PDB file of C-alpha atoms and ligand atoms in Angstrom:
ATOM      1  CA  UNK A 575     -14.755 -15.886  21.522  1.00 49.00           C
ATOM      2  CA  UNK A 576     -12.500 -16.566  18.159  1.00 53.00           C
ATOM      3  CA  UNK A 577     -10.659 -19.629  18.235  1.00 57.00           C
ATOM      4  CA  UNK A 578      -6.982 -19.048  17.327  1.00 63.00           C
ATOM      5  CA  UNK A 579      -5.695 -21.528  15.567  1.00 74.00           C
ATOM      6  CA  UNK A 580      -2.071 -22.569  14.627  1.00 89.00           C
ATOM      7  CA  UNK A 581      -1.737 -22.585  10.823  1.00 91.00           C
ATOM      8  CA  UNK A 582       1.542 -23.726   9.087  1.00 97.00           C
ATOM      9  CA  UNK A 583       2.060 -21.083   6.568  1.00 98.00           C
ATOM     10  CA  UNK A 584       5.133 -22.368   5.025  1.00 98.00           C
ATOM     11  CA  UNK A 585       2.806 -25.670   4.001  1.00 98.00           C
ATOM     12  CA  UNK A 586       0.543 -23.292   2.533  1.00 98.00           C
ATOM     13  CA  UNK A 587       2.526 -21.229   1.192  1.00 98.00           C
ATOM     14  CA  UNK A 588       4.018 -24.679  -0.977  1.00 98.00           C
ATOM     15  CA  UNK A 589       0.587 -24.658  -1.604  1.00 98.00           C
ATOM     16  CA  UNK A 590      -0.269 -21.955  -3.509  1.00 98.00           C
ATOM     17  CA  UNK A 591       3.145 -22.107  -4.911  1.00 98.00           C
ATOM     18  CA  UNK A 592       1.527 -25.325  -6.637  1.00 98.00           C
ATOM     19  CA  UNK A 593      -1.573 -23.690  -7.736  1.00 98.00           C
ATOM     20  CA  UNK A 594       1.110 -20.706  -9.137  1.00 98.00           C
ATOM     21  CA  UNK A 595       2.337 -23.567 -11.723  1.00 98.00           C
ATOM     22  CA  UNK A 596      -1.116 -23.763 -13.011  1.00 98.00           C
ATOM     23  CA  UNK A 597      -1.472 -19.635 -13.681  1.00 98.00           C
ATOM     24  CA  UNK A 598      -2.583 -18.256 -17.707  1.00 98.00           C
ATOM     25  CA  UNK A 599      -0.611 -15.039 -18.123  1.00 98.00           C
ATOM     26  CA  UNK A 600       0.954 -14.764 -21.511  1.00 98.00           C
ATOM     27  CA  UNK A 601      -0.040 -11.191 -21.386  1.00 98.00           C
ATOM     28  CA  UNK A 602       1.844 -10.042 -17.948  1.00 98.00           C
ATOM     29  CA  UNK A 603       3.975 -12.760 -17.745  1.00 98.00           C
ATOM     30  CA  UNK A 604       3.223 -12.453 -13.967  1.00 98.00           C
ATOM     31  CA  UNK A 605       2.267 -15.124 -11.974  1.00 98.00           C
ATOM     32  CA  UNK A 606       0.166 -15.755  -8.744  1.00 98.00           C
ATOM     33  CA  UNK A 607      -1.096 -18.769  -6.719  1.00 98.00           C
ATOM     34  CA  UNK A 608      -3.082 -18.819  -3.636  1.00 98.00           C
ATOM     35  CA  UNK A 609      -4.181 -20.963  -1.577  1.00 98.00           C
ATOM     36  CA  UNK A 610      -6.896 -20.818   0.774  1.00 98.00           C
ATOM     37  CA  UNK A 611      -7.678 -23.159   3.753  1.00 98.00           C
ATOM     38  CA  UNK A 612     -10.812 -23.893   5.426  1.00 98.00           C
ATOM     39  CA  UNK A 613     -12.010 -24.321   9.153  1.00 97.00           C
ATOM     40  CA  UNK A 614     -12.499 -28.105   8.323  1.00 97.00           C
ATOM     41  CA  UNK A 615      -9.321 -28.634   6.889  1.00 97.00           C
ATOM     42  CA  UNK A 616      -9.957 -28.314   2.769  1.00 98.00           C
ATOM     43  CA  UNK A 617      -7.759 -26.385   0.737  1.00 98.00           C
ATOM     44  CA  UNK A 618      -8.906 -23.945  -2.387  1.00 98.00           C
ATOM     45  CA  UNK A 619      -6.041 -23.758  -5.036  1.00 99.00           C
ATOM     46  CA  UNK A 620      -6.330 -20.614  -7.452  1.00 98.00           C
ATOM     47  CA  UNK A 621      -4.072 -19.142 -10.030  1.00 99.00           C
ATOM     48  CA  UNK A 622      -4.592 -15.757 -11.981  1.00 98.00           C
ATOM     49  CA  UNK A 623      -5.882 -16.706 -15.275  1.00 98.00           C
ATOM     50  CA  UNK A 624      -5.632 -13.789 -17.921  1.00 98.00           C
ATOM     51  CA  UNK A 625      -7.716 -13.201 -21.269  1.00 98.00           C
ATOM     52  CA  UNK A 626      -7.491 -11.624 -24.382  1.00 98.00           C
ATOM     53  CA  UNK A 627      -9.460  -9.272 -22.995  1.00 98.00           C
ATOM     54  CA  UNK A 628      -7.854  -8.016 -20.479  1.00 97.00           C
ATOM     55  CA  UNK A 629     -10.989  -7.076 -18.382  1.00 97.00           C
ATOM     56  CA  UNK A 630     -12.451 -10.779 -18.182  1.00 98.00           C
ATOM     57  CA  UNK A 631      -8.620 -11.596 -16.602  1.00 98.00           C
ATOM     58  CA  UNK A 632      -9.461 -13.088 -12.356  1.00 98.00           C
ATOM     59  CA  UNK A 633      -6.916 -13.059 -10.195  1.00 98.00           C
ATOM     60  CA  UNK A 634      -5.350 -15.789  -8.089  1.00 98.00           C
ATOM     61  CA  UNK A 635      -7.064 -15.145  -4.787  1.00 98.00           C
ATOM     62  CA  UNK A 636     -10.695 -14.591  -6.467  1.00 98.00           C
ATOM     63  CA  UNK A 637      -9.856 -17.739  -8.553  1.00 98.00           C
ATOM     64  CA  UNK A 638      -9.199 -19.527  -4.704  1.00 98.00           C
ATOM     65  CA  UNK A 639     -12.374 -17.799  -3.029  1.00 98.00           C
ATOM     66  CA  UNK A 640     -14.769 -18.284  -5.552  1.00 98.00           C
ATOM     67  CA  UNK A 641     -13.781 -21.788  -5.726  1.00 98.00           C
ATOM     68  CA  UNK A 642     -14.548 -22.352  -2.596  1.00 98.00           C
ATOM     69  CA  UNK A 643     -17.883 -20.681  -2.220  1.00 98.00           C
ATOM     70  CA  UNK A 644     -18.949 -22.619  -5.481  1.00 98.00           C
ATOM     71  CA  UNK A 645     -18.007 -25.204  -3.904  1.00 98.00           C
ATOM     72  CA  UNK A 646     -19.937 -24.706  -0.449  1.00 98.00           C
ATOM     73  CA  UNK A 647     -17.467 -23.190   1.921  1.00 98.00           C
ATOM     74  CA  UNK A 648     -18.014 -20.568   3.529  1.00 98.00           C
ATOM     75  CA  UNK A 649     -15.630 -20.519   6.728  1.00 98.00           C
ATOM     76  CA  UNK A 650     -11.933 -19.712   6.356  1.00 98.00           C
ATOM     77  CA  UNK A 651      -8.819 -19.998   8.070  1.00 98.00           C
ATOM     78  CA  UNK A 652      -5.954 -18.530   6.023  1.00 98.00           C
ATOM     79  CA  UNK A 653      -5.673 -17.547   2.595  1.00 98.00           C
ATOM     80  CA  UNK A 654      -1.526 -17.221   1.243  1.00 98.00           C
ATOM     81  CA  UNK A 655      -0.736 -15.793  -1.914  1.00 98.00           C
ATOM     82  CA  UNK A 656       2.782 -16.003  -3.845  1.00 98.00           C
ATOM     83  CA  UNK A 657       4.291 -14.307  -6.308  1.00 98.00           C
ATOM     84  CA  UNK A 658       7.793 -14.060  -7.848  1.00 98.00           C
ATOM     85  CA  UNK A 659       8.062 -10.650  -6.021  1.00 98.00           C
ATOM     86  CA  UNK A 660      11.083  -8.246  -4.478  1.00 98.00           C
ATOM     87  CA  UNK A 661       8.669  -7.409  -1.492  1.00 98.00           C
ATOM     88  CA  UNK A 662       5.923  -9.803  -0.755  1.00 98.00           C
ATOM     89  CA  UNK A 663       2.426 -10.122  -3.095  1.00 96.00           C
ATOM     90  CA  UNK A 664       0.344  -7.555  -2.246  1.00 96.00           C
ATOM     91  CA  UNK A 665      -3.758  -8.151  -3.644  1.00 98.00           C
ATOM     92  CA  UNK A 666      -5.472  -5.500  -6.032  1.00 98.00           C
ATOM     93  CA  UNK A 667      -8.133  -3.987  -4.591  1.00 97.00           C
ATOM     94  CA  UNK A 668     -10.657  -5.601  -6.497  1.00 97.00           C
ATOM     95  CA  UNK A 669      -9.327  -9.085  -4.786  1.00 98.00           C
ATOM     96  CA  UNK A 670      -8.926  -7.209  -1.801  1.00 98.00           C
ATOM     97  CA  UNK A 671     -12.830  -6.415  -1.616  1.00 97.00           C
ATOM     98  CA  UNK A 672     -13.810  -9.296  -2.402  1.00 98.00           C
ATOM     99  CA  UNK A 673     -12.214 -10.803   0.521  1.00 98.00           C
ATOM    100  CA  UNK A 674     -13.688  -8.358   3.154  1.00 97.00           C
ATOM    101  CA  UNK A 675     -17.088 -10.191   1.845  1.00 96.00           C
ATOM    102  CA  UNK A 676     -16.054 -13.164   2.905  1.00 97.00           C
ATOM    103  CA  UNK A 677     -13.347 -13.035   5.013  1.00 98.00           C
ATOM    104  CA  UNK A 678     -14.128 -12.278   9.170  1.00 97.00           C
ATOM    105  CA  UNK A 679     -11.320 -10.768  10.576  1.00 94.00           C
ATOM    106  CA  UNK A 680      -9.805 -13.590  12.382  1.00 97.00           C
ATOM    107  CA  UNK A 681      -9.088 -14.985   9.093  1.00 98.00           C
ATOM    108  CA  UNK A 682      -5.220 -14.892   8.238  1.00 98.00           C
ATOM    109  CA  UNK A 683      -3.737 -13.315   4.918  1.00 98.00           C
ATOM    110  CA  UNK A 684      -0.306 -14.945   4.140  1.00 98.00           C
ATOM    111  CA  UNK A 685       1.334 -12.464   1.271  1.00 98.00           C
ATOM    112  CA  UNK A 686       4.358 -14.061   0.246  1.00 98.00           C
ATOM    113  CA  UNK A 687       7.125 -14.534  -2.148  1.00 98.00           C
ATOM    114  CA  UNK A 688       9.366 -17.455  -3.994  1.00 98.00           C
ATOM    115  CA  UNK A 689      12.215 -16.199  -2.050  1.00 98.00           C
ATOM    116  CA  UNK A 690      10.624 -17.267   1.410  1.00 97.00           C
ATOM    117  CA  UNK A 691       9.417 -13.858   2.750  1.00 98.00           C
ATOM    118  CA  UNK A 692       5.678 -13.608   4.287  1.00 98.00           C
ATOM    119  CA  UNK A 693       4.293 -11.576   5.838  1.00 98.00           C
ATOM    120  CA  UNK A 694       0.808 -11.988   7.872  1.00 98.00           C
ATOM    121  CA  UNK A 695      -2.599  -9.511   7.684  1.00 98.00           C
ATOM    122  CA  UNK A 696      -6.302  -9.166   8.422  1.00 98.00           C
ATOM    123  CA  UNK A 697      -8.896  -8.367   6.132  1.00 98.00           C
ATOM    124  CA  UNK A 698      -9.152  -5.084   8.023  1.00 96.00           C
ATOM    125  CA  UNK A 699      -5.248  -4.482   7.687  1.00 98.00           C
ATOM    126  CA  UNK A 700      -5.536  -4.512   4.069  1.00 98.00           C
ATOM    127  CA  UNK A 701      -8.328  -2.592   3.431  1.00 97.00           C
ATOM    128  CA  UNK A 702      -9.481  -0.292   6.140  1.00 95.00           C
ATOM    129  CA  UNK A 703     -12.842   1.289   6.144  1.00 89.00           C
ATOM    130  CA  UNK A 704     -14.326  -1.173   3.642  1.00 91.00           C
ATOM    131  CA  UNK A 705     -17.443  -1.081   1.855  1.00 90.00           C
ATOM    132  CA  UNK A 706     -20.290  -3.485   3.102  1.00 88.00           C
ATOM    133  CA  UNK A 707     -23.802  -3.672   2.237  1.00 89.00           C
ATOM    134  CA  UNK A 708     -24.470  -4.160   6.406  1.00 76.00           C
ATOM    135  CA  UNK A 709     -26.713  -1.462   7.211  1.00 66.00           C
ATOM    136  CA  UNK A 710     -26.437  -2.271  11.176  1.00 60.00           C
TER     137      UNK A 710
HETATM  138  N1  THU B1284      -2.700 -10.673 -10.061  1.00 81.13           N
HETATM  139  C1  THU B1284      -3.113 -11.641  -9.201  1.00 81.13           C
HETATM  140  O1  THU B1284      -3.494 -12.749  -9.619  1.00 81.13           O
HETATM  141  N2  THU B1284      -3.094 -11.385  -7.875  1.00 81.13           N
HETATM  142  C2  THU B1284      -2.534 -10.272  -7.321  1.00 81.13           C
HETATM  143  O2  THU B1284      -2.469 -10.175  -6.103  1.00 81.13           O
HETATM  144  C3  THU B1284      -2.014  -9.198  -8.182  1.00 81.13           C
HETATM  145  C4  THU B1284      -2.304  -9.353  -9.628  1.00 81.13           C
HETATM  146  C5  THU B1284      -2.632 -10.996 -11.494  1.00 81.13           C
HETATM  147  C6  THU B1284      -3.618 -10.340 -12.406  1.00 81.13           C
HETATM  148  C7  THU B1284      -2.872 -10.372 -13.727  1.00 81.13           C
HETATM  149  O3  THU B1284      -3.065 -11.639 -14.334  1.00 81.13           O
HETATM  150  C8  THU B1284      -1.407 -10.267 -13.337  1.00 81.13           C
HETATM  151  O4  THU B1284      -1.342 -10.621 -11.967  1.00 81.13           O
HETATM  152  C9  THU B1284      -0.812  -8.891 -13.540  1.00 81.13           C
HETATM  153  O5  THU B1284      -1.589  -7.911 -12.961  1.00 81.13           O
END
């Protein structure tokens, strides 16, 4: 049985709202913080950090996640993400992959915005019929 747990997503939205200050995009001009919280309480900052080659650019929410598995973690709470978006920040689907790796589906995605809106999904929710290497 999944423990559900009672996350403050406006705290973690301020959050990755900090780790937005620290973003690299002199090529988009668009930036994204996330910030991802663990089961025992830690919390991941990650901006989007962009290159001159545009390829080798990570996004905010990679930046967060592979933080954290770098750094050990590998059970998650909630991840938010903020942009400075009309609608809320939606992931690419590279991003959104690599959280159906590691993400179970109790895990809460906070999309948000710097004018307050959020808006709350699963893993599943974002990307339906995902790839996995699970052959069972
Ligand atoms: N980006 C993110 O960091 N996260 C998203 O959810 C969408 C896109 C970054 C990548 C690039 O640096 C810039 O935003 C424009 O695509």
């Amino acid at each position: 049985m999944e423990q559900r747990h009672d996350i403050n997503f406006r705290s973690l939205i301020e959050e990755a709202e900090y780790a937005r200050t620290k973003a690299y995009a002199p090529y988009s001009n668009f930036k994204v913080g996330a910030a991802l919280l663990t089961k025992r309480g830690r919390i991941f900052h990650g901006c989007n950090i962009e290159n001159s080659s545009f390829g080798a650019t990570i996004c905010a929410e990679r930046t967060a996640v592979f933080k954290a598995i770098s750094e050990g973690e590998r059970d998650f709470l909630a991840l938010a993400v903020v942009a400075d978006t009309e609608g809320v920040c939606s992931p690419c689907g590279i991003c959104r992959q690599v959280l159906s790796d590691f993400f179970t589906k109790d895990v809460q995605i906070c999309l948000a915005n710097l004018k307050g809106d959020y808006e709350i999904f699963s893993i599943s929710e974002l990307l339906p019929l995902s790839f996995s290497l699970d052959t069972n």
